[in-house]
Amino acid sequence: MELEKITDMPKATENASKRAEKRWYDDACGTALAMELVGERWSLLIVRELMFGPRRFGELKKALGGISANVLTQRLEGMEEAGILTRQKLPPPASVQVYGLTQWGYASERAIQELGRWAVQSHRHDTTLPLSAASLMLSFRTMIDRSRSGTVNAMIGFRLGDEDFVALVDAEGIAIRRADRREAATVFASDPVTMASIVYGGRPIADAEGAGSLSLSGDRALAETFVTLFPLPPKTGSA
């Protein structure tokens, strides 16, 4: 069995290299190249999941509910070969392999945000569908209305499943990182879908609390203000 694994490694590397070098379009346009780099199914969502720091293979697979282990492996290999992400082993006591974006990989966030702003104008945008914690946090960085956030200068905390984030909100917008939520002035403990229903669906905080899907601690007035900072644009696409 071990011999089979060792024998397969060069083949896997060769396949990843071929994927990275393949041309979908005979076109010099940067947009065409971007599609070749991250246009395969799941690729851009993997980049999204890594925007808040390196993740383990299992963490990525859990966040991307419909992806198979085989496809995830292929996408990670292809994007590593292309220079979008890297693999590294964490030091003891963790001693596990994680995947993280390169500096160039992180630079794709602006493009992802612009695509998101464009797509939410479609009538097909459904805020009730499942989404990951990283997806929700990136949506906050994308949809923050700076004309509204200027009234806030505070740290907001989130406990989304087993993931913690803190967000600094001020006139500049919102800066989010993975960190201990307990340092925040107010903390939402919930799940991404519930939070999306409040922020983007207009669901009252009290309703989610009553249903047992949200626990709020700290400054309640700040929490009520926070959920109004992310207005969605009018719908313009066809249904």
JSON list of C-alpha atoms in Angstrom, two decimals:
[
{"chain": "A", "resi": 1, "resn": "MET", "atom": "CA", "xyz": [0.00, 0.00, 0.00]},
{"chain": "A", "resi": 2, "resn": "GLU", "atom": "CA", "xyz": [2.77, 2.44, 0.90]},
{"chain": "A", "resi": 3, "resn": "LEU", "atom": "CA", "xyz": [4.56, 1.57, -2.35]},
{"chain": "A", "resi": 4, "resn": "GLU", "atom": "CA", "xyz": [1.39, 2.41, -4.28]},
{"chain": "A", "resi": 5, "resn": "LYS", "atom": "CA", "xyz": [1.17, 5.81, -2.59]},
{"chain": "A", "resi": 6, "resn": "ILE", "atom": "CA", "xyz": [4.79, 6.62, -3.38]},
{"chain": "A", "resi": 7, "resn": "THR", "atom": "CA", "xyz": [4.37, 5.49, -6.98]},
{"chain": "A", "resi": 8, "resn": "ASP", "atom": "CA", "xyz": [1.26, 7.63, -7.42]},
{"chain": "A", "resi": 9, "resn": "MET", "atom": "CA", "xyz": [2.84, 10.84, -6.17]},
{"chain": "A", "resi": 10, "resn": "PRO", "atom": "CA", "xyz": [4.76, 11.77, -9.35]},
{"chain": "A", "resi": 11, "resn": "LYS", "atom": "CA", "xyz": [1.66, 11.02, -11.42]},
{"chain": "A", "resi": 12, "resn": "ALA", "atom": "CA", "xyz": [-0.48, 13.31, -9.22]},
{"chain": "A", "resi": 13, "resn": "THR", "atom": "CA", "xyz": [2.10, 16.07, -9.53]},
{"chain": "A", "resi": 14, "resn": "GLU", "atom": "CA", "xyz": [2.26, 15.60, -13.29]},
{"chain": "A", "resi": 15, "resn": "ASN", "atom": "CA", "xyz": [-1.55, 15.79, -13.55]},
{"chain": "A", "resi": 16, "resn": "ALA", "atom": "CA", "xyz": [-1.61, 18.97, -11.46]},
{"chain": "A", "resi": 17, "resn": "SER", "atom": "CA", "xyz": [1.02, 20.51, -13.72]},
{"chain": "A", "resi": 18, "resn": "LYS", "atom": "CA", "xyz": [-0.98, 19.63, -16.83]},
{"chain": "A", "resi": 19, "resn": "ARG", "atom": "CA", "xyz": [-4.11, 21.19, -15.31]},
{"chain": "A", "resi": 20, "resn": "ALA", "atom": "CA", "xyz": [-2.21, 24.36, -14.50]},
{"chain": "A", "resi": 21, "resn": "GLU", "atom": "CA", "xyz": [-0.82, 24.65, -18.02]},
{"chain": "A", "resi": 22, "resn": "LYS", "atom": "CA", "xyz": [-3.95, 23.78, -20.00]},
{"chain": "A", "resi": 23, "resn": "ARG", "atom": "CA", "xyz": [-5.59, 26.47, -22.11]},
{"chain": "A", "resi": 24, "resn": "TRP", "atom": "CA", "xyz": [-9.35, 26.70, -22.22]},
{"chain": "A", "resi": 25, "resn": "TYR", "atom": "CA", "xyz": [-9.35, 29.75, -24.47]},
{"chain": "A", "resi": 26, "resn": "ASP", "atom": "CA", "xyz": [-6.97, 30.77, -27.22]},
{"chain": "A", "resi": 27, "resn": "ASP", "atom": "CA", "xyz": [-7.23, 34.33, -25.94]},
{"chain": "A", "resi": 28, "resn": "ALA", "atom": "CA", "xyz": [-4.68, 36.78, -24.49]},
{"chain": "A", "resi": 29, "resn": "CYS", "atom": "CA", "xyz": [-7.32, 38.59, -22.39]},
{"chain": "A", "resi": 30, "resn": "GLY", "atom": "CA", "xyz": [-6.63, 38.63, -18.65]},
{"chain": "A", "resi": 31, "resn": "THR", "atom": "CA", "xyz": [-10.24, 37.64, -17.98]},
{"chain": "A", "resi": 32, "resn": "ALA", "atom": "CA", "xyz": [-9.74, 34.49, -20.06]},
{"chain": "A", "resi": 33, "resn": "LEU", "atom": "CA", "xyz": [-6.62, 33.63, -18.07]},
{"chain": "A", "resi": 34, "resn": "ALA", "atom": "CA", "xyz": [-8.46, 34.27, -14.80]},
{"chain": "A", "resi": 35, "resn": "MET", "atom": "CA", "xyz": [-11.08, 31.72, -15.85]},
{"chain": "A", "resi": 36, "resn": "GLU", "atom": "CA", "xyz": [-8.32, 29.23, -16.58]},
{"chain": "A", "resi": 37, "resn": "LEU", "atom": "CA", "xyz": [-6.79, 29.82, -13.14]},
{"chain": "A", "resi": 38, "resn": "VAL", "atom": "CA", "xyz": [-9.92, 29.74, -10.94]},
{"chain": "A", "resi": 39, "resn": "GLY", "atom": "CA", "xyz": [-12.81, 29.08, -13.32]},
{"chain": "A", "resi": 40, "resn": "GLU", "atom": "CA", "xyz": [-13.24, 25.39, -12.60]},
{"chain": "A", "resi": 41, "resn": "ARG", "atom": "CA", "xyz": [-16.11, 24.46, -10.30]},
{"chain": "A", "resi": 42, "resn": "TRP", "atom": "CA", "xyz": [-15.27, 25.09, -6.61]},
{"chain": "A", "resi": 43, "resn": "SER", "atom": "CA", "xyz": [-11.96, 26.83, -7.28]},
{"chain": "A", "resi": 44, "resn": "LEU", "atom": "CA", "xyz": [-13.07, 30.37, -6.50]},
{"chain": "A", "resi": 45, "resn": "LEU", "atom": "CA", "xyz": [-14.97, 29.17, -3.43]},
{"chain": "A", "resi": 46, "resn": "ILE", "atom": "CA", "xyz": [-11.81, 27.49, -2.13]},
{"chain": "A", "resi": 47, "resn": "VAL", "atom": "CA", "xyz": [-10.04, 30.84, -2.48]},
{"chain": "A", "resi": 48, "resn": "ARG", "atom": "CA", "xyz": [-12.93, 32.46, -0.60]},
{"chain": "A", "resi": 49, "resn": "GLU", "atom": "CA", "xyz": [-12.58, 29.99, 2.27]},
{"chain": "A", "resi": 50, "resn": "LEU", "atom": "CA", "xyz": [-8.87, 30.79, 2.61]},
{"chain": "A", "resi": 51, "resn": "MET", "atom": "CA", "xyz": [-9.33, 34.58, 2.78]},
{"chain": "A", "resi": 52, "resn": "PHE", "atom": "CA", "xyz": [-9.22, 34.52, 6.57]},
{"chain": "A", "resi": 53, "resn": "GLY", "atom": "CA", "xyz": [-6.13, 32.37, 6.89]},
{"chain": "A", "resi": 54, "resn": "PRO", "atom": "CA", "xyz": [-4.88, 28.81, 6.25]},
{"chain": "A", "resi": 55, "resn": "ARG", "atom": "CA", "xyz": [-7.25, 25.86, 6.69]},
{"chain": "A", "resi": 56, "resn": "ARG", "atom": "CA", "xyz": [-6.92, 22.11, 6.94]},
{"chain": "A", "resi": 57, "resn": "PHE", "atom": "CA", "xyz": [-8.19, 19.84, 4.18]},
{"chain": "A", "resi": 58, "resn": "GLY", "atom": "CA", "xyz": [-11.04, 18.64, 6.39]},
{"chain": "A", "resi": 59, "resn": "GLU", "atom": "CA", "xyz": [-12.04, 22.18, 7.28]},
{"chain": "A", "resi": 60, "resn": "LEU", "atom": "CA", "xyz": [-12.23, 23.12, 3.61]},
{"chain": "A", "resi": 61, "resn": "LYS", "atom": "CA", "xyz": [-14.28, 20.05, 2.75]},
{"chain": "A", "resi": 62, "resn": "LYS", "atom": "CA", "xyz": [-16.71, 20.75, 5.61]},
{"chain": "A", "resi": 63, "resn": "ALA", "atom": "CA", "xyz": [-17.15, 24.39, 4.53]},
{"chain": "A", "resi": 64, "resn": "LEU", "atom": "CA", "xyz": [-17.80, 23.36, 0.91]},
{"chain": "A", "resi": 65, "resn": "GLY", "atom": "CA", "xyz": [-20.62, 20.94, 1.56]},
{"chain": "A", "resi": 66, "resn": "GLY", "atom": "CA", "xyz": [-21.03, 19.47, -1.93]},
{"chain": "A", "resi": 67, "resn": "ILE", "atom": "CA", "xyz": [-17.39, 18.92, -2.86]},
{"chain": "A", "resi": 68, "resn": "SER", "atom": "CA", "xyz": [-15.83, 15.46, -2.96]},
{"chain": "A", "resi": 69, "resn": "ALA", "atom": "CA", "xyz": [-12.42, 14.73, -1.46]},
{"chain": "A", "resi": 70, "resn": "ASN", "atom": "CA", "xyz": [-11.09, 13.84, -4.91]},
{"chain": "A", "resi": 71, "resn": "VAL", "atom": "CA", "xyz": [-12.23, 17.09, -6.53]},
{"chain": "A", "resi": 72, "resn": "LEU", "atom": "CA", "xyz": [-10.95, 19.14, -3.60]},
{"chain": "A", "resi": 73, "resn": "THR", "atom": "CA", "xyz": [-7.56, 17.46, -3.93]},
{"chain": "A", "resi": 74, "resn": "GLN", "atom": "CA", "xyz": [-7.46, 18.21, -7.66]},
{"chain": "A", "resi": 75, "resn": "ARG", "atom": "CA", "xyz": [-8.38, 21.86, -7.18]},
{"chain": "A", "resi": 76, "resn": "LEU", "atom": "CA", "xyz": [-5.83, 22.36, -4.40]},
{"chain": "A", "resi": 77, "resn": "GLU", "atom": "CA", "xyz": [-3.08, 20.76, -6.49]},
{"chain": "A", "resi": 78, "resn": "GLY", "atom": "CA", "xyz": [-3.95, 22.86, -9.54]},
{"chain": "A", "resi": 79, "resn": "MET", "atom": "CA", "xyz": [-4.03, 26.14, -7.63]},
{"chain": "A", "resi": 80, "resn": "GLU", "atom": "CA", "xyz": [-0.82, 25.31, -5.81]},
{"chain": "A", "resi": 81, "resn": "GLU", "atom": "CA", "xyz": [0.86, 24.66, -9.15]},
{"chain": "A", "resi": 82, "resn": "ALA", "atom": "CA", "xyz": [-0.49, 27.99, -10.43]},
{"chain": "A", "resi": 83, "resn": "GLY", "atom": "CA", "xyz": [0.95, 29.84, -7.41]},
{"chain": "A", "resi": 84, "resn": "ILE", "atom": "CA", "xyz": [-2.41, 30.82, -5.90]},
{"chain": "A", "resi": 85, "resn": "LEU", "atom": "CA", "xyz": [-1.98, 28.83, -2.70]},
{"chain": "A", "resi": 86, "resn": "THR", "atom": "CA", "xyz": [0.68, 26.91, -0.79]},
{"chain": "A", "resi": 87, "resn": "ARG", "atom": "CA", "xyz": [0.86, 23.94, 1.53]},
{"chain": "A", "resi": 88, "resn": "GLN", "atom": "CA", "xyz": [2.65, 24.06, 4.83]},
{"chain": "A", "resi": 89, "resn": "LYS", "atom": "CA", "xyz": [2.90, 21.96, 7.96]},
{"chain": "A", "resi": 90, "resn": "LEU", "atom": "CA", "xyz": [2.11, 23.63, 11.24]},
{"chain": "A", "resi": 91, "resn": "PRO", "atom": "CA", "xyz": [4.74, 23.27, 13.99]},
{"chain": "A", "resi": 92, "resn": "PRO", "atom": "CA", "xyz": [4.13, 20.98, 17.00]},
{"chain": "A", "resi": 93, "resn": "PRO", "atom": "CA", "xyz": [1.91, 20.34, 18.82]},
{"chain": "A", "resi": 94, "resn": "ALA", "atom": "CA", "xyz": [-0.45, 20.75, 15.82]},
{"chain": "A", "resi": 95, "resn": "SER", "atom": "CA", "xyz": [1.85, 19.10, 13.23]},
{"chain": "A", "resi": 96, "resn": "VAL", "atom": "CA", "xyz": [-0.86, 19.13, 10.56]},
{"chain": "A", "resi": 97, "resn": "GLN", "atom": "CA", "xyz": [-0.84, 20.23, 6.94]},
{"chain": "A", "resi": 98, "resn": "VAL", "atom": "CA", "xyz": [-2.76, 23.37, 6.03]},
{"chain": "A", "resi": 99, "resn": "TYR", "atom": "CA", "xyz": [-3.44, 25.25, 2.83]},
{"chain": "A", "resi": 100, "resn": "GLY", "atom": "CA", "xyz": [-3.05, 29.02, 2.63]},
{"chain": "A", "resi": 101, "resn": "LEU", "atom": "CA", "xyz": [-3.18, 31.69, -0.03]},
{"chain": "A", "resi": 102, "resn": "THR", "atom": "CA", "xyz": [-0.05, 33.28, -1.41]},
{"chain": "A", "resi": 103, "resn": "GLN", "atom": "CA", "xyz": [0.18, 37.07, -1.46]},
{"chain": "A", "resi": 104, "resn": "TRP", "atom": "CA", "xyz": [-1.01, 36.90, -5.06]},
{"chain": "A", "resi": 105, "resn": "GLY", "atom": "CA", "xyz": [-3.88, 34.66, -3.99]},
{"chain": "A", "resi": 106, "resn": "TYR", "atom": "CA", "xyz": [-5.02, 37.16, -1.38]},
{"chain": "A", "resi": 107, "resn": "ALA", "atom": "CA", "xyz": [-4.96, 39.88, -4.04]},
{"chain": "A", "resi": 108, "resn": "SER", "atom": "CA", "xyz": [-7.94, 38.18, -5.72]},
{"chain": "A", "resi": 109, "resn": "GLU", "atom": "CA", "xyz": [-10.29, 39.36, -2.98]},
{"chain": "A", "resi": 110, "resn": "ARG", "atom": "CA", "xyz": [-11.14, 42.60, -4.74]},
{"chain": "A", "resi": 111, "resn": "ALA", "atom": "CA", "xyz": [-12.17, 40.70, -7.87]},
{"chain": "A", "resi": 112, "resn": "ILE", "atom": "CA", "xyz": [-14.28, 38.31, -5.79]},
{"chain": "A", "resi": 113, "resn": "GLN", "atom": "CA", "xyz": [-15.96, 41.23, -4.06]},
{"chain": "A", "resi": 114, "resn": "GLU", "atom": "CA", "xyz": [-16.79, 42.95, -7.33]},
{"chain": "A", "resi": 115, "resn": "LEU", "atom": "CA", "xyz": [-18.28, 39.73, -8.70]},
{"chain": "A", "resi": 116, "resn": "GLY", "atom": "CA", "xyz": [-20.34, 39.41, -5.52]},
{"chain": "A", "resi": 117, "resn": "ARG", "atom": "CA", "xyz": [-21.63, 42.98, -5.70]},
{"chain": "A", "resi": 118, "resn": "TRP", "atom": "CA", "xyz": [-22.62, 42.40, -9.31]},
{"chain": "A", "resi": 119, "resn": "ALA", "atom": "CA", "xyz": [-24.29, 39.03, -8.72]},
{"chain": "A", "resi": 120, "resn": "VAL", "atom": "CA", "xyz": [-26.48, 40.05, -5.74]},
{"chain": "A", "resi": 121, "resn": "GLN", "atom": "CA", "xyz": [-28.38, 42.35, -8.09]},
{"chain": "A", "resi": 122, "resn": "SER", "atom": "CA", "xyz": [-29.84, 39.26, -9.73]},
{"chain": "A", "resi": 123, "resn": "HIS", "atom": "CA", "xyz": [-33.34, 38.10, -8.80]},
{"chain": "A", "resi": 124, "resn": "ARG", "atom": "CA", "xyz": [-31.81, 34.64, -8.50]},
{"chain": "A", "resi": 125, "resn": "HIS", "atom": "CA", "xyz": [-29.81, 35.70, -5.44]},
{"chain": "A", "resi": 126, "resn": "ASP", "atom": "CA", "xyz": [-31.24, 33.67, -2.56]},
{"chain": "A", "resi": 127, "resn": "THR", "atom": "CA", "xyz": [-30.10, 34.71, 0.93]},
{"chain": "A", "resi": 128, "resn": "THR", "atom": "CA", "xyz": [-31.73, 31.62, 2.48]},
{"chain": "A", "resi": 129, "resn": "LEU", "atom": "CA", "xyz": [-29.32, 29.14, 0.86]},
{"chain": "A", "resi": 130, "resn": "PRO", "atom": "CA", "xyz": [-26.53, 27.58, 2.95]},
{"chain": "A", "resi": 131, "resn": "LEU", "atom": "CA", "xyz": [-23.27, 29.47, 3.30]},
{"chain": "A", "resi": 132, "resn": "SER", "atom": "CA", "xyz": [-20.07, 29.05, 5.28]},
{"chain": "A", "resi": 133, "resn": "ALA", "atom": "CA", "xyz": [-18.74, 31.25, 8.06]},
{"chain": "A", "resi": 134, "resn": "ALA", "atom": "CA", "xyz": [-15.98, 32.58, 5.78]},
{"chain": "A", "resi": 135, "resn": "SER", "atom": "CA", "xyz": [-18.54, 33.32, 3.08]},
{"chain": "A", "resi": 136, "resn": "LEU", "atom": "CA", "xyz": [-20.63, 35.35, 5.52]},
{"chain": "A", "resi": 137, "resn": "MET", "atom": "CA", "xyz": [-17.63, 37.28, 6.81]},
{"chain": "A", "resi": 138, "resn": "LEU", "atom": "CA", "xyz": [-16.43, 38.03, 3.27]},
{"chain": "A", "resi": 139, "resn": "SER", "atom": "CA", "xyz": [-19.93, 39.23, 2.40]},
{"chain": "A", "resi": 140, "resn": "PHE", "atom": "CA", "xyz": [-19.67, 41.74, 5.26]},
{"chain": "A", "resi": 141, "resn": "ARG", "atom": "CA", "xyz": [-16.38, 43.03, 3.88]},
{"chain": "A", "resi": 142, "resn": "THR", "atom": "CA", "xyz": [-18.02, 43.27, 0.46]},
{"chain": "A", "resi": 143, "resn": "MET", "atom": "CA", "xyz": [-21.39, 44.83, 1.30]},
{"chain": "A", "resi": 144, "resn": "ILE", "atom": "CA", "xyz": [-20.50, 47.26, 4.14]},
{"chain": "A", "resi": 145, "resn": "ASP", "atom": "CA", "xyz": [-21.98, 50.71, 3.54]},
{"chain": "A", "resi": 146, "resn": "ARG", "atom": "CA", "xyz": [-19.32, 53.19, 4.68]},
{"chain": "A", "resi": 147, "resn": "SER", "atom": "CA", "xyz": [-21.85, 56.00, 4.83]},
{"chain": "A", "resi": 148, "resn": "ARG", "atom": "CA", "xyz": [-23.51, 54.04, 7.63]},
{"chain": "A", "resi": 149, "resn": "SER", "atom": "CA", "xyz": [-20.48, 52.54, 9.37]},
{"chain": "A", "resi": 150, "resn": "GLY", "atom": "CA", "xyz": [-19.19, 56.03, 10.15]},
{"chain": "A", "resi": 151, "resn": "THR", "atom": "CA", "xyz": [-21.61, 56.11, 13.08]},
{"chain": "A", "resi": 152, "resn": "VAL", "atom": "CA", "xyz": [-19.91, 53.06, 14.62]},
{"chain": "A", "resi": 153, "resn": "ASN", "atom": "CA", "xyz": [-16.49, 52.56, 16.15]},
{"chain": "A", "resi": 154, "resn": "ALA", "atom": "CA", "xyz": [-16.54, 49.21, 17.90]},
{"chain": "A", "resi": 155, "resn": "MET", "atom": "CA", "xyz": [-15.44, 45.58, 17.89]},
{"chain": "A", "resi": 156, "resn": "ILE", "atom": "CA", "xyz": [-18.10, 42.99, 17.05]},
{"chain": "A", "resi": 157, "resn": "GLY", "atom": "CA", "xyz": [-17.59, 39.30, 17.82]},
{"chain": "A", "resi": 158, "resn": "PHE", "atom": "CA", "xyz": [-19.01, 36.20, 16.16]},
{"chain": "A", "resi": 159, "resn": "ARG", "atom": "CA", "xyz": [-19.21, 32.57, 17.22]},
{"chain": "A", "resi": 160, "resn": "LEU", "atom": "CA", "xyz": [-20.35, 30.68, 14.12]},
{"chain": "A", "resi": 161, "resn": "GLY", "atom": "CA", "xyz": [-20.40, 26.98, 14.88]},
{"chain": "A", "resi": 162, "resn": "ASP", "atom": "CA", "xyz": [-16.86, 26.25, 16.02]},
{"chain": "A", "resi": 163, "resn": "GLU", "atom": "CA", "xyz": [-15.34, 29.32, 14.33]},
{"chain": "A", "resi": 164, "resn": "ASP", "atom": "CA", "xyz": [-14.59, 32.66, 16.00]},
{"chain": "A", "resi": 165, "resn": "PHE", "atom": "CA", "xyz": [-14.21, 36.03, 14.26]},
{"chain": "A", "resi": 166, "resn": "VAL", "atom": "CA", "xyz": [-13.92, 39.64, 15.35]},
{"chain": "A", "resi": 167, "resn": "ALA", "atom": "CA", "xyz": [-14.80, 42.64, 13.23]},
{"chain": "A", "resi": 168, "resn": "LEU", "atom": "CA", "xyz": [-13.64, 46.21, 13.75]},
{"chain": "A", "resi": 169, "resn": "VAL", "atom": "CA", "xyz": [-16.26, 48.56, 12.36]},
{"chain": "A", "resi": 170, "resn": "ASP", "atom": "CA", "xyz": [-15.56, 52.25, 11.80]},
{"chain": "A", "resi": 171, "resn": "ALA", "atom": "CA", "xyz": [-15.75, 54.98, 9.16]},
{"chain": "A", "resi": 172, "resn": "GLU", "atom": "CA", "xyz": [-13.23, 53.08, 7.01]},
{"chain": "A", "resi": 173, "resn": "GLY", "atom": "CA", "xyz": [-15.57, 50.09, 6.76]},
{"chain": "A", "resi": 174, "resn": "ILE", "atom": "CA", "xyz": [-14.97, 46.73, 8.37]},
{"chain": "A", "resi": 175, "resn": "ALA", "atom": "CA", "xyz": [-11.82, 44.72, 9.11]},
{"chain": "A", "resi": 176, "resn": "ILE", "atom": "CA", "xyz": [-12.39, 41.07, 10.00]},
{"chain": "A", "resi": 177, "resn": "ARG", "atom": "CA", "xyz": [-10.02, 38.41, 11.33]},
{"chain": "A", "resi": 178, "resn": "ARG", "atom": "CA", "xyz": [-10.16, 35.08, 13.07]},
{"chain": "A", "resi": 179, "resn": "ALA", "atom": "CA", "xyz": [-9.71, 35.87, 16.77]},
{"chain": "A", "resi": 180, "resn": "ASP", "atom": "CA", "xyz": [-11.17, 35.31, 20.23]},
{"chain": "A", "resi": 181, "resn": "ARG", "atom": "CA", "xyz": [-14.66, 36.81, 20.18]},
{"chain": "A", "resi": 182, "resn": "ARG", "atom": "CA", "xyz": [-14.57, 37.62, 23.91]},
{"chain": "A", "resi": 183, "resn": "GLU", "atom": "CA", "xyz": [-12.61, 40.82, 23.31]},
{"chain": "A", "resi": 184, "resn": "ALA", "atom": "CA", "xyz": [-15.61, 42.32, 21.47]},
{"chain": "A", "resi": 185, "resn": "ALA", "atom": "CA", "xyz": [-18.20, 44.81, 22.75]},
{"chain": "A", "resi": 186, "resn": "THR", "atom": "CA", "xyz": [-21.04, 42.62, 21.53]},
{"chain": "A", "resi": 187, "resn": "VAL", "atom": "CA", "xyz": [-21.04, 39.00, 20.38]},
{"chain": "A", "resi": 188, "resn": "PHE", "atom": "CA", "xyz": [-23.37, 37.10, 18.05]},
{"chain": "A", "resi": 189, "resn": "ALA", "atom": "CA", "xyz": [-23.36, 33.33, 18.71]},
{"chain": "A", "resi": 190, "resn": "SER", "atom": "CA", "xyz": [-25.27, 31.69, 15.89]},
{"chain": "A", "resi": 191, "resn": "ASP", "atom": "CA", "xyz": [-24.85, 30.00, 12.51]},
{"chain": "A", "resi": 192, "resn": "PRO", "atom": "CA", "xyz": [-24.13, 31.64, 9.14]},
{"chain": "A", "resi": 193, "resn": "VAL", "atom": "CA", "xyz": [-27.62, 31.10, 7.71]},
{"chain": "A", "resi": 194, "resn": "THR", "atom": "CA", "xyz": [-29.33, 32.67, 10.72]},
{"chain": "A", "resi": 195, "resn": "MET", "atom": "CA", "xyz": [-26.97, 35.64, 10.62]},
{"chain": "A", "resi": 196, "resn": "ALA", "atom": "CA", "xyz": [-27.63, 36.09, 6.91]},
{"chain": "A", "resi": 197, "resn": "SER", "atom": "CA", "xyz": [-31.37, 36.04, 7.53]},
{"chain": "A", "resi": 198, "resn": "ILE", "atom": "CA", "xyz": [-30.96, 38.89, 10.02]},
{"chain": "A", "resi": 199, "resn": "VAL", "atom": "CA", "xyz": [-28.46, 41.02, 8.10]},
{"chain": "A", "resi": 200, "resn": "TYR", "atom": "CA", "xyz": [-29.75, 40.46, 4.56]},
{"chain": "A", "resi": 201, "resn": "GLY", "atom": "CA", "xyz": [-33.26, 39.13, 5.09]},
{"chain": "A", "resi": 202, "resn": "GLY", "atom": "CA", "xyz": [-34.49, 41.67, 7.62]},
{"chain": "A", "resi": 203, "resn": "ARG", "atom": "CA", "xyz": [-35.26, 39.10, 10.30]},
{"chain": "A", "resi": 204, "resn": "PRO", "atom": "CA", "xyz": [-35.48, 40.72, 13.76]},
{"chain": "A", "resi": 205, "resn": "ILE", "atom": "CA", "xyz": [-32.74, 39.73, 16.20]},
{"chain": "A", "resi": 206, "resn": "ALA", "atom": "CA", "xyz": [-35.40, 38.97, 18.82]},
{"chain": "A", "resi": 207, "resn": "ASP", "atom": "CA", "xyz": [-37.08, 36.49, 16.47]},
{"chain": "A", "resi": 208, "resn": "ALA", "atom": "CA", "xyz": [-33.86, 34.50, 16.03]},
{"chain": "A", "resi": 209, "resn": "GLU", "atom": "CA", "xyz": [-33.30, 34.61, 19.79]},
{"chain": "A", "resi": 210, "resn": "GLY", "atom": "CA", "xyz": [-36.81, 33.33, 20.40]},
{"chain": "A", "resi": 211, "resn": "ALA", "atom": "CA", "xyz": [-36.22, 30.46, 17.98]},
{"chain": "A", "resi": 212, "resn": "GLY", "atom": "CA", "xyz": [-33.04, 29.52, 19.85]},
{"chain": "A", "resi": 213, "resn": "SER", "atom": "CA", "xyz": [-30.82, 30.02, 16.80]},
{"chain": "A", "resi": 214, "resn": "LEU", "atom": "CA", "xyz": [-29.06, 33.13, 18.12]},
{"chain": "A", "resi": 215, "resn": "SER", "atom": "CA", "xyz": [-27.52, 34.14, 21.42]},
{"chain": "A", "resi": 216, "resn": "LEU", "atom": "CA", "xyz": [-26.55, 37.79, 21.82]},
{"chain": "A", "resi": 217, "resn": "SER", "atom": "CA", "xyz": [-24.30, 39.15, 24.54]},
{"chain": "A", "resi": 218, "resn": "GLY", "atom": "CA", "xyz": [-22.95, 42.64, 25.23]},
{"chain": "A", "resi": 219, "resn": "ASP", "atom": "CA", "xyz": [-24.19, 45.92, 23.80]},
{"chain": "A", "resi": 220, "resn": "ARG", "atom": "CA", "xyz": [-27.60, 45.23, 22.30]},
{"chain": "A", "resi": 221, "resn": "ALA", "atom": "CA", "xyz": [-27.99, 48.68, 20.73]},
{"chain": "A", "resi": 222, "resn": "LEU", "atom": "CA", "xyz": [-24.67, 48.18, 18.94]},
{"chain": "A", "resi": 223, "resn": "ALA", "atom": "CA", "xyz": [-25.86, 44.81, 17.64]},
{"chain": "A", "resi": 224, "resn": "GLU", "atom": "CA", "xyz": [-29.09, 46.34, 16.33]},
{"chain": "A", "resi": 225, "resn": "THR", "atom": "CA", "xyz": [-27.09, 49.01, 14.51]},
{"chain": "A", "resi": 226, "resn": "PHE", "atom": "CA", "xyz": [-24.56, 46.55, 13.11]},
{"chain": "A", "resi": 227, "resn": "VAL", "atom": "CA", "xyz": [-27.12, 44.45, 11.24]},
{"chain": "A", "resi": 228, "resn": "THR", "atom": "CA", "xyz": [-28.28, 47.54, 9.30]},
{"chain": "A", "resi": 229, "resn": "LEU", "atom": "CA", "xyz": [-24.87, 48.32, 7.80]},
{"chain": "A", "resi": 230, "resn": "PHE", "atom": "CA", "xyz": [-25.10, 45.96, 4.81]},
{"chain": "A", "resi": 231, "resn": "PRO", "atom": "CA", "xyz": [-27.93, 47.00, 2.47]},
{"chain": "A", "resi": 232, "resn": "LEU", "atom": "CA", "xyz": [-28.38, 44.94, -0.68]},
{"chain": "A", "resi": 233, "resn": "PRO", "atom": "CA", "xyz": [-28.64, 46.81, -4.00]},
{"chain": "A", "resi": 234, "resn": "PRO", "atom": "CA", "xyz": [-31.88, 46.85, -6.03]},
{"chain": "A", "resi": 235, "resn": "LYS", "atom": "CA", "xyz": [-32.49, 43.83, -8.23]},
{"chain": "A", "resi": 236, "resn": "THR", "atom": "CA", "xyz": [-31.82, 44.41, -11.92]},
{"chain": "A", "resi": 237, "resn": "GLY", "atom": "CA", "xyz": [-31.21, 40.95, -13.39]},
{"chain": "A", "resi": 238, "resn": "SER", "atom": "CA", "xyz": [-34.03, 38.85, -14.80]},
{"chain": "A", "resi": 239, "resn": "ALA", "atom": "CA", "xyz": [-35.71, 36.29, -12.58]}
]
